[in-house]
mmCIF file of C-alpha atoms in Angstrom:
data_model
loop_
_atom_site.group_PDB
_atom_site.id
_atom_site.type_symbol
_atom_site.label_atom_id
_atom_site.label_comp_id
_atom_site.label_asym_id
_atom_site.label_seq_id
_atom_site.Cartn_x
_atom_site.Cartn_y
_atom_site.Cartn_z
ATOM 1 C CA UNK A 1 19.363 -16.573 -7.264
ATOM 2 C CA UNK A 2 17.841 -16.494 -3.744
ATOM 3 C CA UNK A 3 15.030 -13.809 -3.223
ATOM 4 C CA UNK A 4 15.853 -9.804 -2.571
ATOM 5 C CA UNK A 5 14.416 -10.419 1.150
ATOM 6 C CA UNK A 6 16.333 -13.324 2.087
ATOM 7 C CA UNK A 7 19.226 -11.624 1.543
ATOM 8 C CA UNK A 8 18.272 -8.175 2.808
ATOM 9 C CA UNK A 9 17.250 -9.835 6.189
ATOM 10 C CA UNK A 10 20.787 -10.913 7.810
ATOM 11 C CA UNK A 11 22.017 -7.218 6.562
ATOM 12 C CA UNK A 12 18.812 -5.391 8.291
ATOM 13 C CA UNK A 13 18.886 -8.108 11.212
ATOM 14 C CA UNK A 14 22.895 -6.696 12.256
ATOM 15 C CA UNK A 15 21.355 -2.997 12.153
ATOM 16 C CA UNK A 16 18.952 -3.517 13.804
ATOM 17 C CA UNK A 17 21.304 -5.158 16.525
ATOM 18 C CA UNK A 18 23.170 -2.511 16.260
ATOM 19 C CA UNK A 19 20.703 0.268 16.599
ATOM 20 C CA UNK A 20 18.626 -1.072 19.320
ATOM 21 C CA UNK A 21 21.435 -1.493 21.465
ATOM 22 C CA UNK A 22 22.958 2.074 21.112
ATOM 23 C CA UNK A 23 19.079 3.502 21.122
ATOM 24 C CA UNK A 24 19.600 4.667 18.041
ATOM 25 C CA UNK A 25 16.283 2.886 16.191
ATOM 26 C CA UNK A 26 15.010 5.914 14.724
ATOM 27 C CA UNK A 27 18.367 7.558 13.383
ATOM 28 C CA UNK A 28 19.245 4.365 11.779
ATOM 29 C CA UNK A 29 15.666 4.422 9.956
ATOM 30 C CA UNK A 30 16.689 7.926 8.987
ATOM 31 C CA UNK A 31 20.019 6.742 7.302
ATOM 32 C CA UNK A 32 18.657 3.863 5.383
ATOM 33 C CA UNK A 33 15.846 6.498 4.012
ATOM 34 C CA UNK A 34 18.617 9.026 2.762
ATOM 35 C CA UNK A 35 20.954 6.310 1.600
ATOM 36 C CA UNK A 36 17.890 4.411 -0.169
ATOM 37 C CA UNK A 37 17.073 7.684 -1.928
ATOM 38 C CA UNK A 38 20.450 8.368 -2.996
ATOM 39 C CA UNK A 39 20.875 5.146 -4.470
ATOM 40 C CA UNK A 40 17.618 5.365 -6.117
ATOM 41 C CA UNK A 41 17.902 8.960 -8.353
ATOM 42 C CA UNK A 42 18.623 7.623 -11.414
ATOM 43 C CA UNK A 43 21.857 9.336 -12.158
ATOM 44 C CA UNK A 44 23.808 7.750 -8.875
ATOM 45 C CA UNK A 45 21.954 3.524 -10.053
ATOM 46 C CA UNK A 46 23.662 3.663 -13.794
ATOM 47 C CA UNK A 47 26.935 4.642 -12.165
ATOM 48 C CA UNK A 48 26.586 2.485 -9.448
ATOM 49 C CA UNK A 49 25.094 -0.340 -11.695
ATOM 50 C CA UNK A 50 28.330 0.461 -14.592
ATOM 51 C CA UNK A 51 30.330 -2.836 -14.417
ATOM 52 C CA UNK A 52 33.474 -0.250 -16.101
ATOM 53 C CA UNK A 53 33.098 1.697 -12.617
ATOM 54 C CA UNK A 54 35.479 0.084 -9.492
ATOM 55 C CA UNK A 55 34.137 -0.431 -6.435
ATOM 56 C CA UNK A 56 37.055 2.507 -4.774
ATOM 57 C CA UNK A 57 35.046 4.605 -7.154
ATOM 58 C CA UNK A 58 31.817 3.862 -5.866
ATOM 59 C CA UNK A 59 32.930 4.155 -2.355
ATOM 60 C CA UNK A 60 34.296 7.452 -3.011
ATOM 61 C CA UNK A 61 31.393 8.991 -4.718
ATOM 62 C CA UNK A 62 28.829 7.571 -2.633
ATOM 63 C CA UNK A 63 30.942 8.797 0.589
ATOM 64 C CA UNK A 64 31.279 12.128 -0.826
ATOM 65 C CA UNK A 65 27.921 12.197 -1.036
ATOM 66 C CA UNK A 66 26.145 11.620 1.878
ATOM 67 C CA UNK A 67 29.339 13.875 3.885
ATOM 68 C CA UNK A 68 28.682 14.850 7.265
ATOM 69 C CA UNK A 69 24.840 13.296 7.087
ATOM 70 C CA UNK A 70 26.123 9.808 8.260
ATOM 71 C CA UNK A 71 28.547 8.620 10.554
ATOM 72 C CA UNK A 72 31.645 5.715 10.398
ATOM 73 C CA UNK A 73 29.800 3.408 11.170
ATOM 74 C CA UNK A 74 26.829 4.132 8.271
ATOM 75 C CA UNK A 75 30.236 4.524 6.041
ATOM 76 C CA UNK A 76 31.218 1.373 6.864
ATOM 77 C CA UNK A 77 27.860 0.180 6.065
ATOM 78 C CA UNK A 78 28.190 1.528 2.718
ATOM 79 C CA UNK A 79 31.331 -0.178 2.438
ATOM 80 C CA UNK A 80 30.423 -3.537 3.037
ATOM 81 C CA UNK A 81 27.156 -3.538 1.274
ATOM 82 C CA UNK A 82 29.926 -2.412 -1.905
ATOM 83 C CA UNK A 83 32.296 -4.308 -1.211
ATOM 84 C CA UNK A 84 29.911 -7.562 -1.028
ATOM 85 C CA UNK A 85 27.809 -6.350 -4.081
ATOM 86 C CA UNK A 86 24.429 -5.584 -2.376
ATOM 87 C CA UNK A 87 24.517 -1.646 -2.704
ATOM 88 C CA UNK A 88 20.945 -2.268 -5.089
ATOM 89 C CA UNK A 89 19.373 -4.361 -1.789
ATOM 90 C CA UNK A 90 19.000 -1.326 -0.132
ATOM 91 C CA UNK A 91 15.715 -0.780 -0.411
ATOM 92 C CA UNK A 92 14.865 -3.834 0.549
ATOM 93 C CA UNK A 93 17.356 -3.866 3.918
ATOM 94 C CA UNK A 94 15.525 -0.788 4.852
ATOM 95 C CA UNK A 95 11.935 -2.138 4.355
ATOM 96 C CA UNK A 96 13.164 -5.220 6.136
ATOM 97 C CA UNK A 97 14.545 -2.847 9.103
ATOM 98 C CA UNK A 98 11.234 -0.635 9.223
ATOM 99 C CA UNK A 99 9.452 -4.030 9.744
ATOM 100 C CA UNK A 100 11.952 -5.635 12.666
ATOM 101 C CA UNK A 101 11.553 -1.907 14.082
ATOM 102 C CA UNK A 102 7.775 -1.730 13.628
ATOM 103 C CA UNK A 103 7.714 -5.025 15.531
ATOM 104 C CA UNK A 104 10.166 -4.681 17.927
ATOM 105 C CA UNK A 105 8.371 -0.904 19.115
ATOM 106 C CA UNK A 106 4.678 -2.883 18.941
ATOM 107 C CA UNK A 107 4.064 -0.484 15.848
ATOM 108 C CA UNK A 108 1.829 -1.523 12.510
ATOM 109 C CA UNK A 109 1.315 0.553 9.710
ATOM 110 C CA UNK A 110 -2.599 1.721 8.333
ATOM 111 C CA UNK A 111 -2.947 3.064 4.995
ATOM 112 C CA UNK A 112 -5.821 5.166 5.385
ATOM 113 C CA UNK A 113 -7.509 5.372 1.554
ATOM 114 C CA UNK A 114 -9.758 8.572 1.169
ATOM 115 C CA UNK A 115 -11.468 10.312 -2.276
ATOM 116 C CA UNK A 116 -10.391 13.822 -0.459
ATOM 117 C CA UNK A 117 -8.185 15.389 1.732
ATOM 118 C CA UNK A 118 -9.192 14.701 5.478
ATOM 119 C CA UNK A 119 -8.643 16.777 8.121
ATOM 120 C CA UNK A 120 -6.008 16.384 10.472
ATOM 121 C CA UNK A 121 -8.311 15.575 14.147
ATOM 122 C CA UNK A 122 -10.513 13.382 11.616
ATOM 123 C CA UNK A 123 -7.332 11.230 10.801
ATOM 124 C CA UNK A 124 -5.961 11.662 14.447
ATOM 125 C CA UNK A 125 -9.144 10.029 15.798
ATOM 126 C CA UNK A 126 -9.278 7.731 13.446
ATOM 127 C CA UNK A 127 -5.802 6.401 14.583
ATOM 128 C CA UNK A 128 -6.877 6.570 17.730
ATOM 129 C CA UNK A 129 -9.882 3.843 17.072
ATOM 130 C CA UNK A 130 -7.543 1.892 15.418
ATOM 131 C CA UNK A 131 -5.439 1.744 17.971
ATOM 132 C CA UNK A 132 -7.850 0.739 20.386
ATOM 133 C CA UNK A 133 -9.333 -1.851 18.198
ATOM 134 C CA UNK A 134 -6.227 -3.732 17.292
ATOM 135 C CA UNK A 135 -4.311 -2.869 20.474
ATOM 136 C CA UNK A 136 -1.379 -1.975 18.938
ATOM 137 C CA UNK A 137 0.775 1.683 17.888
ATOM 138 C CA UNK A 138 -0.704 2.842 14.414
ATOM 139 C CA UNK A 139 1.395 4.867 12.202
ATOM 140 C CA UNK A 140 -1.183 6.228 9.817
ATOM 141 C CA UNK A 141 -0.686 7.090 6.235
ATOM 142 C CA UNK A 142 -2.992 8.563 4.104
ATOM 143 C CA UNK A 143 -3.641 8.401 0.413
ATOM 144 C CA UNK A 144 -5.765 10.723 -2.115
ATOM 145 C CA UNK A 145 -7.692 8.050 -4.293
ATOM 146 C CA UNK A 146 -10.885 10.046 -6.191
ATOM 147 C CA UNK A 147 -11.993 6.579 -7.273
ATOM 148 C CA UNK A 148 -13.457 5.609 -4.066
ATOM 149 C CA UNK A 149 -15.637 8.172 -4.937
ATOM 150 C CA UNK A 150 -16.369 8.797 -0.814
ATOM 151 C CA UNK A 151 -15.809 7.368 2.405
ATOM 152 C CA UNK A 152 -12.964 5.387 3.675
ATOM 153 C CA UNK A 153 -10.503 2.241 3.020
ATOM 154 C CA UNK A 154 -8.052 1.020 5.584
ATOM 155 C CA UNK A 155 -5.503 -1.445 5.280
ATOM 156 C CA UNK A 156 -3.945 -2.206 8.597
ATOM 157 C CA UNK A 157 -1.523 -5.439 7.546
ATOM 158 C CA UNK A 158 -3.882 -8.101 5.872
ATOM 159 C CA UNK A 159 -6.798 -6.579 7.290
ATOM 160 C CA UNK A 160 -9.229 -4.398 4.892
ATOM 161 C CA UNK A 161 -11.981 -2.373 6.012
ATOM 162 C CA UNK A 162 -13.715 -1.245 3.187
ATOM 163 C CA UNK A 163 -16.340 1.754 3.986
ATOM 164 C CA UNK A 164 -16.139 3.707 0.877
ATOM 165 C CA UNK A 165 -18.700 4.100 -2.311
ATOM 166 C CA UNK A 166 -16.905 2.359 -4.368
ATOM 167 C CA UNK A 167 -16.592 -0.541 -2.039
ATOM 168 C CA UNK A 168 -20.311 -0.557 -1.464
ATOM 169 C CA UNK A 169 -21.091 -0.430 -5.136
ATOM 170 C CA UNK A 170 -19.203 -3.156 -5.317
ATOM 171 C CA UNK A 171 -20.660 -5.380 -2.916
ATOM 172 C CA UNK A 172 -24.077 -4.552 -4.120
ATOM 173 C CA UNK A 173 -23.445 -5.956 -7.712
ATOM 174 C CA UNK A 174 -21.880 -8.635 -6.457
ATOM 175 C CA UNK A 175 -24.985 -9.412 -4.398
ATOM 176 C CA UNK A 176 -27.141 -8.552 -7.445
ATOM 177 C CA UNK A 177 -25.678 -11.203 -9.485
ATOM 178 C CA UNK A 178 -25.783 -13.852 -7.049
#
């Protein structure tokens, strides 16, 4: 069978079409989060993964459920990604649209690794220097990891930059066994 993302792509390739030229880029992103979660809670995957369960069904319950928070054409989404049997590629059409956005808007993402919560200007102005040094929009994330024991880790694509204890502990053994 050919791999999740090569099938995901042509799906989050026709959204993103679609989005960019209605300017709708960032309610689009907020659809594929909602119906990604919904298809995710455990509950909704074993009904929607239950071969005795019709597809009408699944349409039905799955349109019932997101109401008045998406519109026809989302439905019709829905629909199609039912109707071809792809409803459990979701997650991977909406990673595959948050990259084709994050490229298209000049966007990359930055996990920011820290042993404690920062402070929000210290994160701020860390974006900021990231920005400047890879000359592109950051979108910042950051992640509580005690095992760094101090300082920071950033992961800005395949780019680490590794200034916490842990990191330097690390390096030093490394050198000490050489």
């Amino acid at each position: 069978m050919a791999e999740i993302s090569t099938i995901a792509r042509p799906y989050a390739q026709a959204i993103f079409s679609l989005a960019k030229e209605q300017e709708t880029l960032a309610i689009w992103l907020d659809v594929l989060t909602l119906m990604t979660g919904v298809i995710e809670n455990p509950d909704i995957k074993s009904f929607i993964q239950d071969a005795k369960v019709l597809d009408s069904d699944r349409e039905k319950t799955l349109l019932k459920i997101f109401g008045k928070d998406v519109d026809d054409m989302a439905k019709n989404f829905i629909m199609l990604l039912i109707e071809n049997k792809r409803l459990m590629i979701l997650p991977a059409i909406k990673l595959a649209y948050e990259k084709l956005k994050a490229d298209y808007e000049g966007t990359v993402e930055a996990e920011i690794i820290v042993a404690a919560e920062p402070d929000k200007k210290a994160v701020d102005n860390l974006i900021k220097s990231l920005e400047k040094k890879f000359n592109k929009k950051i979108e910042g994330h950051v992640t509580i990891d005690k095992s760094i024991i101090g300082g920071t880790k950033i992961i800005v694509g395949d780019t680490v930059i590794d200034d916490s204890i842990k990191g330097k502990l690390e390096n030093l053994a490394y050198a000490l066994k050489a």
